[in-house]
mmCIF file of C-alpha atoms and ligand atoms in Angstrom:
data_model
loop_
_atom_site.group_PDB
_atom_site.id
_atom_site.type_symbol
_atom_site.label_atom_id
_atom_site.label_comp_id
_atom_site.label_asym_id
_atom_site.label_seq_id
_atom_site.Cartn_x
_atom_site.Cartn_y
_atom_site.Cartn_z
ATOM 1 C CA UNK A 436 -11.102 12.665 17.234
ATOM 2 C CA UNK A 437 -11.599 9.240 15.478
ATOM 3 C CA UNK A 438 -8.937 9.571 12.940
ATOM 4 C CA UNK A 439 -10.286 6.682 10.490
ATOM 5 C CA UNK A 440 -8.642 8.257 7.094
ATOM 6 C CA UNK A 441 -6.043 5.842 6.418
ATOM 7 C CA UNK A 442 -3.178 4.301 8.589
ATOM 8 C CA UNK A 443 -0.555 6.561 7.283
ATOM 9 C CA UNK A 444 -2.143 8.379 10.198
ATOM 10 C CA UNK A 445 -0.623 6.501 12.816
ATOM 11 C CA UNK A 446 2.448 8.097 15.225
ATOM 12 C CA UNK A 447 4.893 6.037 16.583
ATOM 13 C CA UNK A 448 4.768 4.421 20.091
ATOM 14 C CA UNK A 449 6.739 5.558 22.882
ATOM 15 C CA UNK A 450 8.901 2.200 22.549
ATOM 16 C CA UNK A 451 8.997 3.011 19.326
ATOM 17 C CA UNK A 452 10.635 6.026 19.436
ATOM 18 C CA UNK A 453 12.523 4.800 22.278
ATOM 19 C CA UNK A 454 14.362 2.182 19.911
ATOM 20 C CA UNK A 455 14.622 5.561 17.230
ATOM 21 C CA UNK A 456 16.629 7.273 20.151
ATOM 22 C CA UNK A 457 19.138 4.581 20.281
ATOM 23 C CA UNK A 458 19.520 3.425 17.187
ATOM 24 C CA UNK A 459 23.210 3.195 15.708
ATOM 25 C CA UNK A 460 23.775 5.492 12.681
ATOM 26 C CA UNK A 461 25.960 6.221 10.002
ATOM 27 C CA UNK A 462 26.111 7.674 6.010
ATOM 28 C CA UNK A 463 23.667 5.283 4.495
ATOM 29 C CA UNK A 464 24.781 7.130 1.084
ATOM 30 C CA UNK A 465 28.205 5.637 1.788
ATOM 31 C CA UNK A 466 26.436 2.422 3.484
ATOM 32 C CA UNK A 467 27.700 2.956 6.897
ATOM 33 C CA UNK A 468 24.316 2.580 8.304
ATOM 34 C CA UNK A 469 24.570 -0.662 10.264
ATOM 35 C CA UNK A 470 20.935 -0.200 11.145
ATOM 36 C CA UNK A 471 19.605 0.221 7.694
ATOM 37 C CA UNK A 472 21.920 -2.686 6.496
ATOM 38 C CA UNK A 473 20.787 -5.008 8.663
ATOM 39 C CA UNK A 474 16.760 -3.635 7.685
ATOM 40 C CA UNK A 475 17.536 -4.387 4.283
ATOM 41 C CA UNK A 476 18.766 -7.897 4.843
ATOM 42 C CA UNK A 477 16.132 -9.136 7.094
ATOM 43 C CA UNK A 478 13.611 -7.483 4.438
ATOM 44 C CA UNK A 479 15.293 -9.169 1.590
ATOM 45 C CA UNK A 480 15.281 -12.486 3.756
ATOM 46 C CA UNK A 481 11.545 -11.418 4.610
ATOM 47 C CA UNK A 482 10.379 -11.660 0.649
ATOM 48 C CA UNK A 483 13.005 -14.141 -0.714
ATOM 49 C CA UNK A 484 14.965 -11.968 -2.410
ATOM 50 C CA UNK A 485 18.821 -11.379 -3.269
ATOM 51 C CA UNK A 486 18.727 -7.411 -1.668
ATOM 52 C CA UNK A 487 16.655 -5.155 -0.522
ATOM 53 C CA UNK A 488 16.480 -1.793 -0.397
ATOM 54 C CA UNK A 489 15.129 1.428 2.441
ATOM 55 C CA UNK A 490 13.506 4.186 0.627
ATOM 56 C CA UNK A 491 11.348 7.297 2.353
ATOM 57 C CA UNK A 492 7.850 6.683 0.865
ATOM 58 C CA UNK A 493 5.500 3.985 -1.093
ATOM 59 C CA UNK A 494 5.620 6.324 -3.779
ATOM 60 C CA UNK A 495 9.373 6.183 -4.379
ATOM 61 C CA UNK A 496 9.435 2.259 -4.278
ATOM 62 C CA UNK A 497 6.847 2.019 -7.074
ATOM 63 C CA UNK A 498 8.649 4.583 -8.887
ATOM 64 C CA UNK A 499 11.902 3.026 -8.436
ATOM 65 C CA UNK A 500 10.545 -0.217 -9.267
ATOM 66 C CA UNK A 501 8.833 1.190 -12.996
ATOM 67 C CA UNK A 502 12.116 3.207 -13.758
ATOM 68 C CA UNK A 503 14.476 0.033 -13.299
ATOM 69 C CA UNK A 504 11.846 -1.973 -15.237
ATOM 70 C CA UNK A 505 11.154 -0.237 -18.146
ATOM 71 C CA UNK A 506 12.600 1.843 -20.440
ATOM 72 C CA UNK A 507 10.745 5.486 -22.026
ATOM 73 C CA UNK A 508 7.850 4.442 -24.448
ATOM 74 C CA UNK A 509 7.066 1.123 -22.627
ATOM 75 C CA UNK A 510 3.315 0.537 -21.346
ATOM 76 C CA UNK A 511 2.565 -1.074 -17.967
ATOM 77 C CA UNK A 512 -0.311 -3.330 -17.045
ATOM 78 C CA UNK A 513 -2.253 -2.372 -14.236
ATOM 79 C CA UNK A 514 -5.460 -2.323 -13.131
ATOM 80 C CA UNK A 515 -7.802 0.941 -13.080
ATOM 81 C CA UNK A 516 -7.460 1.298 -10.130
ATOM 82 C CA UNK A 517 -4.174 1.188 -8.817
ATOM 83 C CA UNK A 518 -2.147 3.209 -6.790
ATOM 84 C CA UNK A 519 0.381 3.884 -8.958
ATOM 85 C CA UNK A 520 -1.518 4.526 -11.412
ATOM 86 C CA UNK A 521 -4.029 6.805 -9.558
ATOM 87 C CA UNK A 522 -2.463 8.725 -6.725
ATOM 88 C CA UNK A 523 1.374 9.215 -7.638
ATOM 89 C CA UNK A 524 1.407 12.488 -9.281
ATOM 90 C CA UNK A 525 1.536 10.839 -13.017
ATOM 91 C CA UNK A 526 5.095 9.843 -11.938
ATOM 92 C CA UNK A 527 5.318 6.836 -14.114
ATOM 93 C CA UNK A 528 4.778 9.184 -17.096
ATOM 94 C CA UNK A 529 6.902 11.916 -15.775
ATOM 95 C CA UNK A 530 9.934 10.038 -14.289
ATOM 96 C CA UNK A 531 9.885 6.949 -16.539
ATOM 97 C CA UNK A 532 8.081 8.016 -19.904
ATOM 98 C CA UNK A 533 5.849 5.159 -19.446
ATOM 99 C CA UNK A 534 1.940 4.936 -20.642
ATOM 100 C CA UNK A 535 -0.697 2.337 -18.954
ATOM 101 C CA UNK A 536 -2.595 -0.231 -20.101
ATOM 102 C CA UNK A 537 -5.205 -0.477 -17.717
ATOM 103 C CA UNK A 538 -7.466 -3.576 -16.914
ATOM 104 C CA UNK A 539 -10.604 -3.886 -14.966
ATOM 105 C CA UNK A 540 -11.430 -6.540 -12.889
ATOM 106 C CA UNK A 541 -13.231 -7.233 -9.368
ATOM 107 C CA UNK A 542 -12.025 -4.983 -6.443
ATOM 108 C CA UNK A 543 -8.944 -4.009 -7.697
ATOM 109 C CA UNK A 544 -7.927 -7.964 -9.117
ATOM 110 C CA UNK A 545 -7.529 -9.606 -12.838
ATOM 111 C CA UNK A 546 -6.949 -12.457 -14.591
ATOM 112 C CA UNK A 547 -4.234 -14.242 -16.545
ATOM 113 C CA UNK A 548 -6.560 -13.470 -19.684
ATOM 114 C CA UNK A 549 -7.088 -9.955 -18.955
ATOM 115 C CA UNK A 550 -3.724 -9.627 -18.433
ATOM 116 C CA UNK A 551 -2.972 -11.176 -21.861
ATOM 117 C CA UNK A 552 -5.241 -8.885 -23.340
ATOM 118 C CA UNK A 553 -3.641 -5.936 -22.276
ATOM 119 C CA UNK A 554 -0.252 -6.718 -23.717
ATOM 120 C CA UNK A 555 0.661 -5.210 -26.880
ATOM 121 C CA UNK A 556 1.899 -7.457 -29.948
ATOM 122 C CA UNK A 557 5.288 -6.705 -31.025
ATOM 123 C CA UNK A 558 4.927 -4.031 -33.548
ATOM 124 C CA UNK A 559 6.518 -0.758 -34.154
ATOM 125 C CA UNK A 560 3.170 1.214 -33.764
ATOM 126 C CA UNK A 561 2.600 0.049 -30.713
ATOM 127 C CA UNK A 562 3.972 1.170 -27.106
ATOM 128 C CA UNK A 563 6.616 -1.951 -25.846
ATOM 129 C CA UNK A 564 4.629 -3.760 -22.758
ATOM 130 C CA UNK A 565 7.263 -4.239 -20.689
ATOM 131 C CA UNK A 566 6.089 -4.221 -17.106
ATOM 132 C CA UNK A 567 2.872 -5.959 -14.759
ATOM 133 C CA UNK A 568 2.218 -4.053 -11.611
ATOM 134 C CA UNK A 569 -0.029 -5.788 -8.581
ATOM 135 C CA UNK A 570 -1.317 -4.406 -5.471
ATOM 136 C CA UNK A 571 -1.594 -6.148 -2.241
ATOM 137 C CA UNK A 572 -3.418 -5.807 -0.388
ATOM 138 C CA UNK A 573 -5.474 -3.303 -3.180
ATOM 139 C CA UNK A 574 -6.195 -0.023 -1.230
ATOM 140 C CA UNK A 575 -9.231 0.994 -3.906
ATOM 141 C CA UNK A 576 -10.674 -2.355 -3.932
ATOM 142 C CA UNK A 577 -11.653 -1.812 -0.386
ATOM 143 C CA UNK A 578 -8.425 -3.651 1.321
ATOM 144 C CA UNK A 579 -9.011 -6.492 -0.930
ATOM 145 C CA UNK A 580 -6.289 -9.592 -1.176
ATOM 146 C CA UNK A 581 -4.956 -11.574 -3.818
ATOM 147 C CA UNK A 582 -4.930 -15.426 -3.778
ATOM 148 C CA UNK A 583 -1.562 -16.738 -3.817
ATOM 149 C CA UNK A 584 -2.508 -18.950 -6.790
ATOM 150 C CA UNK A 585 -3.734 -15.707 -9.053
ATOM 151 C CA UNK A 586 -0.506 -14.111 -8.323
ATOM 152 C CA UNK A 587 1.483 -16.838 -8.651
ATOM 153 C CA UNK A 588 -0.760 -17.769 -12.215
ATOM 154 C CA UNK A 589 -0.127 -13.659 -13.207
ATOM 155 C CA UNK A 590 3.419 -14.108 -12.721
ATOM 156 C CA UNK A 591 3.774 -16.950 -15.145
ATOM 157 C CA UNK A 592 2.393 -15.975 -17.942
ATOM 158 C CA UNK A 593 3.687 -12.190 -17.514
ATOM 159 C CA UNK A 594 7.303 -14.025 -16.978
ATOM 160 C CA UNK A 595 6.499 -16.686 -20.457
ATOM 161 C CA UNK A 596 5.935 -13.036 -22.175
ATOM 162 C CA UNK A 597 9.163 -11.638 -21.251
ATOM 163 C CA UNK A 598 7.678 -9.064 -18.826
ATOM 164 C CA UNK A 599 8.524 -8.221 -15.383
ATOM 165 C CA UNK A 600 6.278 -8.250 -12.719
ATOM 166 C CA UNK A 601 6.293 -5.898 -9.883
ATOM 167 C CA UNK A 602 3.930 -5.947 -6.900
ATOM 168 C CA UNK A 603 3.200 -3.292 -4.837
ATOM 169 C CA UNK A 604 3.131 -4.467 -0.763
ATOM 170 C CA UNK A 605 2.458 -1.093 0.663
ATOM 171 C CA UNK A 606 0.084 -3.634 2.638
ATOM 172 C CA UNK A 607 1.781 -6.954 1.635
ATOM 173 C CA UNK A 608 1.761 -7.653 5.434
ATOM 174 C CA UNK A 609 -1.863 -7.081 5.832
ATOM 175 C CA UNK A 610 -2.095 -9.935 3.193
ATOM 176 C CA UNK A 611 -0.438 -12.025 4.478
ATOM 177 C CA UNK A 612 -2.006 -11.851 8.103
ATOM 178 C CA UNK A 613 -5.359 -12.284 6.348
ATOM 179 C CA UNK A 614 -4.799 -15.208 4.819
ATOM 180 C CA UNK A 615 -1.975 -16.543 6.675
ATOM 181 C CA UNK A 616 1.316 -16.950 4.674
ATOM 182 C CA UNK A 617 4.551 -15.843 4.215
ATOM 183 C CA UNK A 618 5.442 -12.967 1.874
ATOM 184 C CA UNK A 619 7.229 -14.930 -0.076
ATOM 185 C CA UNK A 620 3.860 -16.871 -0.962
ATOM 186 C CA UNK A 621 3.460 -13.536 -3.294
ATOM 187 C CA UNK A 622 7.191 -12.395 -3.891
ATOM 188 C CA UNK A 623 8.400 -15.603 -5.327
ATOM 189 C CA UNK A 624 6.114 -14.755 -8.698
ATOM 190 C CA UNK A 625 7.163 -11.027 -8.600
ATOM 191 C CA UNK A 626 10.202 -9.462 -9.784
ATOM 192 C CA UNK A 627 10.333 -6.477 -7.014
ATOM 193 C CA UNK A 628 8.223 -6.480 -4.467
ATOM 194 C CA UNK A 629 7.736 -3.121 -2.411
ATOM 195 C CA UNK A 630 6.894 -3.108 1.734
ATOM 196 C CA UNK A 631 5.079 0.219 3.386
ATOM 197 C CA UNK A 632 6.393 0.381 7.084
ATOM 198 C CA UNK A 633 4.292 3.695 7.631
ATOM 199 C CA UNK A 634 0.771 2.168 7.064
ATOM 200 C CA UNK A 635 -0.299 -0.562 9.033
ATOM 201 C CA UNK A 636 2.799 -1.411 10.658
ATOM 202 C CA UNK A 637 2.893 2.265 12.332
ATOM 203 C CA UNK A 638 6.607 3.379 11.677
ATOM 204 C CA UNK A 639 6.585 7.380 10.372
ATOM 205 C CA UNK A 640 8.348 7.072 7.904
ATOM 206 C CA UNK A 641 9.750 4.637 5.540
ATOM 207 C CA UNK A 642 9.300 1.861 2.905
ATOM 208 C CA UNK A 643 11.320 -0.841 1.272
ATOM 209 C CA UNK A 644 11.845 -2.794 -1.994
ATOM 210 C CA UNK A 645 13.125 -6.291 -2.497
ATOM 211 C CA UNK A 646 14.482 -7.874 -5.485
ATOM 212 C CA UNK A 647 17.713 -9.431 -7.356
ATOM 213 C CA UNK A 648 20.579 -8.087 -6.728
ATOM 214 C CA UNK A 649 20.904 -6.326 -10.037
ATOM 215 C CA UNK A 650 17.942 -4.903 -9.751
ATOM 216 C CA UNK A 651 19.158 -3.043 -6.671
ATOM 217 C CA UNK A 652 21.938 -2.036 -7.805
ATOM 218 C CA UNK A 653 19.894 -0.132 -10.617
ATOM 219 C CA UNK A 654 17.283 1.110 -8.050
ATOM 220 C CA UNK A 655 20.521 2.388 -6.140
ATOM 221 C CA UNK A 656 21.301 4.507 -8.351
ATOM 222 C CA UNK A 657 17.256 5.181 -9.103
ATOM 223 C CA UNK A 658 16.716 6.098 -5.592
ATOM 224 C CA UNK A 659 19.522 8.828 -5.390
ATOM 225 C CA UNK A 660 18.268 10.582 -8.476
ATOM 226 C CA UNK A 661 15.182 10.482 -6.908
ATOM 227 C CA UNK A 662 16.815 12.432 -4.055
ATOM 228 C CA UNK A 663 16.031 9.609 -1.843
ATOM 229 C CA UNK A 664 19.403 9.043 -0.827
ATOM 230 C CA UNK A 665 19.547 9.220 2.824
ATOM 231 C CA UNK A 666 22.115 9.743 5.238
ATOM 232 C CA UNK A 667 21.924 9.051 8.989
ATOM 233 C CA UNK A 668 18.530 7.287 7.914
ATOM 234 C CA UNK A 669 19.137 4.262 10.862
ATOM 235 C CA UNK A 670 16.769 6.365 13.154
ATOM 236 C CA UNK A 671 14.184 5.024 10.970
ATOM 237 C CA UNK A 672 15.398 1.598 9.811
ATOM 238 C CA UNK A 673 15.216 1.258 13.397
ATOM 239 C CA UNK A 674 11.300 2.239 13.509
ATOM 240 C CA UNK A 675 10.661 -0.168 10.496
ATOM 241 C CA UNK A 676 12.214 -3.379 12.685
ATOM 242 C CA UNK A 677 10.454 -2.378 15.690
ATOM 243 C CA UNK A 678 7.641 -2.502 13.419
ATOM 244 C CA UNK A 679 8.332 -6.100 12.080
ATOM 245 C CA UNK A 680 8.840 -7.223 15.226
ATOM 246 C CA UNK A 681 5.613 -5.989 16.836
ATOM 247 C CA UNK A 682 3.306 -4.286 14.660
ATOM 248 C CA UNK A 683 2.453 -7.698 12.238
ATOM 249 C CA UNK A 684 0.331 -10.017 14.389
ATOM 250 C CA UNK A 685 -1.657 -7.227 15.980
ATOM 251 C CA UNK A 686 -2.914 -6.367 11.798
ATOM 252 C CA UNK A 687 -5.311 -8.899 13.197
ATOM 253 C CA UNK A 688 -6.675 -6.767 15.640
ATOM 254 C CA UNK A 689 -7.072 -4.046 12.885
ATOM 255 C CA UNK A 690 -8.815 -6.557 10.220
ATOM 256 C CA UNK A 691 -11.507 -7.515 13.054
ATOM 257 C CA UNK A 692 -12.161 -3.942 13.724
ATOM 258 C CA UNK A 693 -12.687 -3.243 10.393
ATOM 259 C CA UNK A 694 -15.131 -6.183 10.443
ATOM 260 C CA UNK A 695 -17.006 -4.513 13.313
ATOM 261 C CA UNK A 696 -17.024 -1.080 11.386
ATOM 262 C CA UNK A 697 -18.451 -2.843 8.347
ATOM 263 C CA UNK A 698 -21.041 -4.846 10.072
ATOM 264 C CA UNK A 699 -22.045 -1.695 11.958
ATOM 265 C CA UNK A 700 -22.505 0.594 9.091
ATOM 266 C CA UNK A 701 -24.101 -1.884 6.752
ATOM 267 C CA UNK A 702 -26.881 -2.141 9.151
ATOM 268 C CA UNK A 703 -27.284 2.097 8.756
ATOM 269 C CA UNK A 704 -30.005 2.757 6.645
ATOM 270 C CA UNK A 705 -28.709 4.347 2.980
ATOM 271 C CA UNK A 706 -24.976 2.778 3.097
ATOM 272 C CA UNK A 707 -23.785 0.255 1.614
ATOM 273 C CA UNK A 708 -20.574 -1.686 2.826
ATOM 274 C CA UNK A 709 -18.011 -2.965 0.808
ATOM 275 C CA UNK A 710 -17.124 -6.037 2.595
ATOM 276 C CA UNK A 711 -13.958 -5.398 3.883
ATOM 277 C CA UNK A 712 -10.837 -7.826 3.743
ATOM 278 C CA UNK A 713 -8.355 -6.195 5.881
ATOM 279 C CA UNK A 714 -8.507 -3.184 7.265
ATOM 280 C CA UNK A 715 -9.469 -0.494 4.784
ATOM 281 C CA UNK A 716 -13.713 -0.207 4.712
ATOM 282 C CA UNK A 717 -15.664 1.402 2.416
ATOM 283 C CA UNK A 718 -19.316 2.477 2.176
ATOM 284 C CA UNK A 719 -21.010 3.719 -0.159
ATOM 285 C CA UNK A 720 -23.252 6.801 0.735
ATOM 286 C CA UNK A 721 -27.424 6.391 -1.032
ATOM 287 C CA UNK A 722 -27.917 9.632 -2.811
ATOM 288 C CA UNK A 723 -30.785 10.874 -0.657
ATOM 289 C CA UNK A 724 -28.225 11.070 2.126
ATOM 290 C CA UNK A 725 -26.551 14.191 -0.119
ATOM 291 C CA UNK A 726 -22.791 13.937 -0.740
ATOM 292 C CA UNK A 727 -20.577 11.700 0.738
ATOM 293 C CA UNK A 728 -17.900 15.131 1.084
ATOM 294 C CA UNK A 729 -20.988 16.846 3.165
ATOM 295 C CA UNK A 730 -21.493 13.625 5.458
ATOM 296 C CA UNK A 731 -17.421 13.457 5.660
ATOM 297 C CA UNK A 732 -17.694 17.189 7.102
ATOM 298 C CA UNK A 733 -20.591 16.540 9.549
ATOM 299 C CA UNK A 734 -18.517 13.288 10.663
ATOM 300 C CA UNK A 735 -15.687 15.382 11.273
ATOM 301 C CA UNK A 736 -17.423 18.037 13.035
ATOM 302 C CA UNK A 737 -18.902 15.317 14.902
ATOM 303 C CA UNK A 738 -15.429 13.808 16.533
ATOM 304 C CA UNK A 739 -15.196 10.926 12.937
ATOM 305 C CA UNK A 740 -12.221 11.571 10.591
ATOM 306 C CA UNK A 741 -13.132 9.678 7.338
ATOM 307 C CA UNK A 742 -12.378 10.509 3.215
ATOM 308 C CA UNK A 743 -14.743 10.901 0.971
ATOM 309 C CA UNK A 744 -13.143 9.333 -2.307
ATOM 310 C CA UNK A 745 -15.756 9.825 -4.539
ATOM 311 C CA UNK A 746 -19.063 11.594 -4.888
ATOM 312 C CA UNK A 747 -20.653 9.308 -3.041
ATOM 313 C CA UNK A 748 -18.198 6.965 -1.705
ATOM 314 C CA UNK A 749 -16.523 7.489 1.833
ATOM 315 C CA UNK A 750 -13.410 4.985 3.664
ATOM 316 C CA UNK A 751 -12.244 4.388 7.080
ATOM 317 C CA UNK A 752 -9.010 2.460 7.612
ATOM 318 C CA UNK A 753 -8.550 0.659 11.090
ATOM 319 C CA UNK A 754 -5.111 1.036 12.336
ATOM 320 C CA UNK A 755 -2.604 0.620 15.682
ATOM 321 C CA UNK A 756 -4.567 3.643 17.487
ATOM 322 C CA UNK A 757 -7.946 2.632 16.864
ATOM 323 C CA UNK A 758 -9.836 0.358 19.208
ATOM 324 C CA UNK A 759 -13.095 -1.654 18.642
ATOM 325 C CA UNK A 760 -14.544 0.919 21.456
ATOM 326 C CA UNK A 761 -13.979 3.792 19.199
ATOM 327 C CA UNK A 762 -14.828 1.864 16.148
ATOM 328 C CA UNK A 763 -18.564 1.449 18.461
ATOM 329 C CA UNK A 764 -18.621 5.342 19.127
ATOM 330 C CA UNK A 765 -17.632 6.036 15.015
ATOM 331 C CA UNK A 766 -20.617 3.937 14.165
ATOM 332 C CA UNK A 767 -22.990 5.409 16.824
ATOM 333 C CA UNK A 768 -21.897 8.896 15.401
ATOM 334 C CA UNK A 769 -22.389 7.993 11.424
ATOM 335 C CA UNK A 770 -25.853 6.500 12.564
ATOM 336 C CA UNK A 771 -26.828 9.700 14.166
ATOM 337 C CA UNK A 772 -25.137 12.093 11.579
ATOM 338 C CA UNK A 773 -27.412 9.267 8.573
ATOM 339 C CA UNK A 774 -30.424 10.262 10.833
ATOM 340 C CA UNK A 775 -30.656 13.896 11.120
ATOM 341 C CA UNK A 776 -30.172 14.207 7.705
ATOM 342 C CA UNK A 777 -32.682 11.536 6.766
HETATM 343 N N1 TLP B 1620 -1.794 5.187 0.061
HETATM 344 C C1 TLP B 1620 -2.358 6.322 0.776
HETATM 345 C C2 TLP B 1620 -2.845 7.382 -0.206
HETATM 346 O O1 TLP B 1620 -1.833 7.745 -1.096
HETATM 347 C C3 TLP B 1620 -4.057 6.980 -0.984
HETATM 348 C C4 TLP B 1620 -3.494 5.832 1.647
HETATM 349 O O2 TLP B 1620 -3.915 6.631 2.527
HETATM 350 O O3 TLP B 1620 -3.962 4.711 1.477
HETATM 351 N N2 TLP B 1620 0.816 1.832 -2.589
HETATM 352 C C5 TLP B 1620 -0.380 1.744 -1.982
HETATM 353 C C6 TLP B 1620 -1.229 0.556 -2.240
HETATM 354 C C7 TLP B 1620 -0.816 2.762 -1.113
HETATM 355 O O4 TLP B 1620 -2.003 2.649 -0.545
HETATM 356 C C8 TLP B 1620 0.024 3.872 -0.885
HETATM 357 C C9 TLP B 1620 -0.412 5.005 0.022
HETATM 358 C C10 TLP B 1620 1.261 3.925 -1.543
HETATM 359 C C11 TLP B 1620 1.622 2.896 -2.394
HETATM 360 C C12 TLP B 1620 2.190 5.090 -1.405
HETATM 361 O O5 TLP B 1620 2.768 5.169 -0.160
HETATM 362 P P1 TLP B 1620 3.380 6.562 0.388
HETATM 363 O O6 TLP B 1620 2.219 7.354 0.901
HETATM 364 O O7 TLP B 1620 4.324 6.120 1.453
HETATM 365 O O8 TLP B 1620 4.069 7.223 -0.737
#
């Protein structure tokens, strides 16, 4: 099987694990972990901030992140089509009593004037804006990445309106192998700034988020009400700097495959290919082809593991276990499963 729906997919090398067996432990509740502290410092030196700080999923960083920013009532600026706006359960609502102000923009992006649209005068009618949230790289924009400059022009003018900015880096690494900079190129005009070490980077479990040292003091105490408190939670701070110290040049690898996959299924009669950044591709589906869910279900059938994420809209993410051999074979099979039905 050609597992192509995402890179959360990805297990963990036998080195990996290796470095996971031998890890030193302790109660990171009581922060005894001397593996998890030193995770934390290298990611807080990573992104430029004060402290950092290991939590168990993506989710739970953003979450943390709109809890310590805002207060119930407040609206957040994000664009449509954000993760956490789209696929975390309506937590910002639930956990934070928080509404959206979302903003459109191309693939997943906006600018300073959208932004500035978006942000409610100061009125008692209105919901308090309070908090910006970014995405790089932007999963729904088809792996898309932010120039430094936009980010950096975003954080400004959110900062000269008293708001705090908070960008989420499930991918932030993928960014910055794409276009070549640190992390701090993007952190520097954020106020937290979260890290994924489960996508990409091929850890199985784990996240982090960065920020001032006040700030983590709050998303301490966040994070354990949250139930993310963990204890002898080294095994996988060990994962996550096994991962930073080999998974982060080889996102190359992944990008060019996804290249390859794009190329090859743009030239498949009735798709169209969403020009893909990093490594997240997706391809539209004509509707003469029928459904992208029934093409996803003859792919699978057919040895290709893709998501349909909408009715006629399918993606394949490139990751650690996926070589440009089987990206050949996945287009070979999507030609052939295109063909029978055409
Ligand atoms: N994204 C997953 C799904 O939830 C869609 C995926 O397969 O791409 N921020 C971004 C930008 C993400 O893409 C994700 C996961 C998260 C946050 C949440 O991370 P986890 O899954 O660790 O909670």
């Amino acid at each position: 099987m050609i597992d192509l729906r995402s890179d959360t997919v990805t297990q963990p090398t036998a080195e990996m694990r290796r470095v996971m067996a031998e890890a030193v432990v302790g109660d990171d509740v009581f922060h005894d972990d001397p593996t998890v502290n030193r995770l934390e410092k290298r990611v807080a030196e990573l992104m430029g901030k004060e402290a950092a700080l290991f939590v168990p999923s993506g989710t739970m960083a953003n979450q943390v992140a709109v809890r310590c920013h805002t207060a119930s009532g407040d609206e957040i600026v994000c664009h449509r089509m954000s993760h956490v706006y789209l696929y975390e359960g309506g937590a910002p609502a639930a956990i934070s009593g928080c509404s959206f102000a979302l903003v459109d923009g191309d693939r997943g992006m906006f600018d300073v004037a959208t932004m500035r649209q978006a942000v409610r005068a100061d009125n008692p009618h209105f919901p308090r804006t309070s908090l910006v949230v970014l995405e790089n790289t932007q999963n729904r924009g088809g792996g898309a990445v932010w120039a430094v400059d936009a980010v950096a022009a975003i954080g400004a003018a959110a900062h000269e309106l008293g708001l705090k900015v908070h960008l989420d880096g499930a991918r932030i690494m993928n960014a910055c192998v794409a276009v070549g900079v640190k992390p701090t190129a993007y952190a520097a005009h954020a106020d937290s700034v979260s890290i994924c070490f489960s996508k990409g980077l091929g850890a199985p479990i784990g996240s982090a988020i960065a920020g001032s040292a006040a700030f983590i003091a709050k998303a301490m105490r966040v994070r354990k009400m949250l139930g993310g408190g963990m204890r002898q939670v080294g095994i996988l701070a060990a994962a996550a700097e096994y991962a930073l110290d080999h998974h982060v040049e080889r996102l190359a690898e992944d990008h060019a495959n996804a290249r390859r996959l794009g190329a090859g299924l743009a030239a498949i009669a009735g798709l169209t290919v969403v020009d893909p950044e990093t490594n997240i591709v997706y391809f539209d589906v004509a509707g003469e082809l029928g459904p992208a869910s029934a093409l996803a279900e003859r792919l699978r059938m057919a040895g290709v593991w893709m998501l349909a994420t909408g009715p006629q809209r399918i993606r394949a993410v490139t990751h650690l276990h996926i070589s440009a051999e089987n990206v050949d074979d996945a287009v070979r099979i999507v030609g052939e499963e295109v063909a029978r039905r055409g």
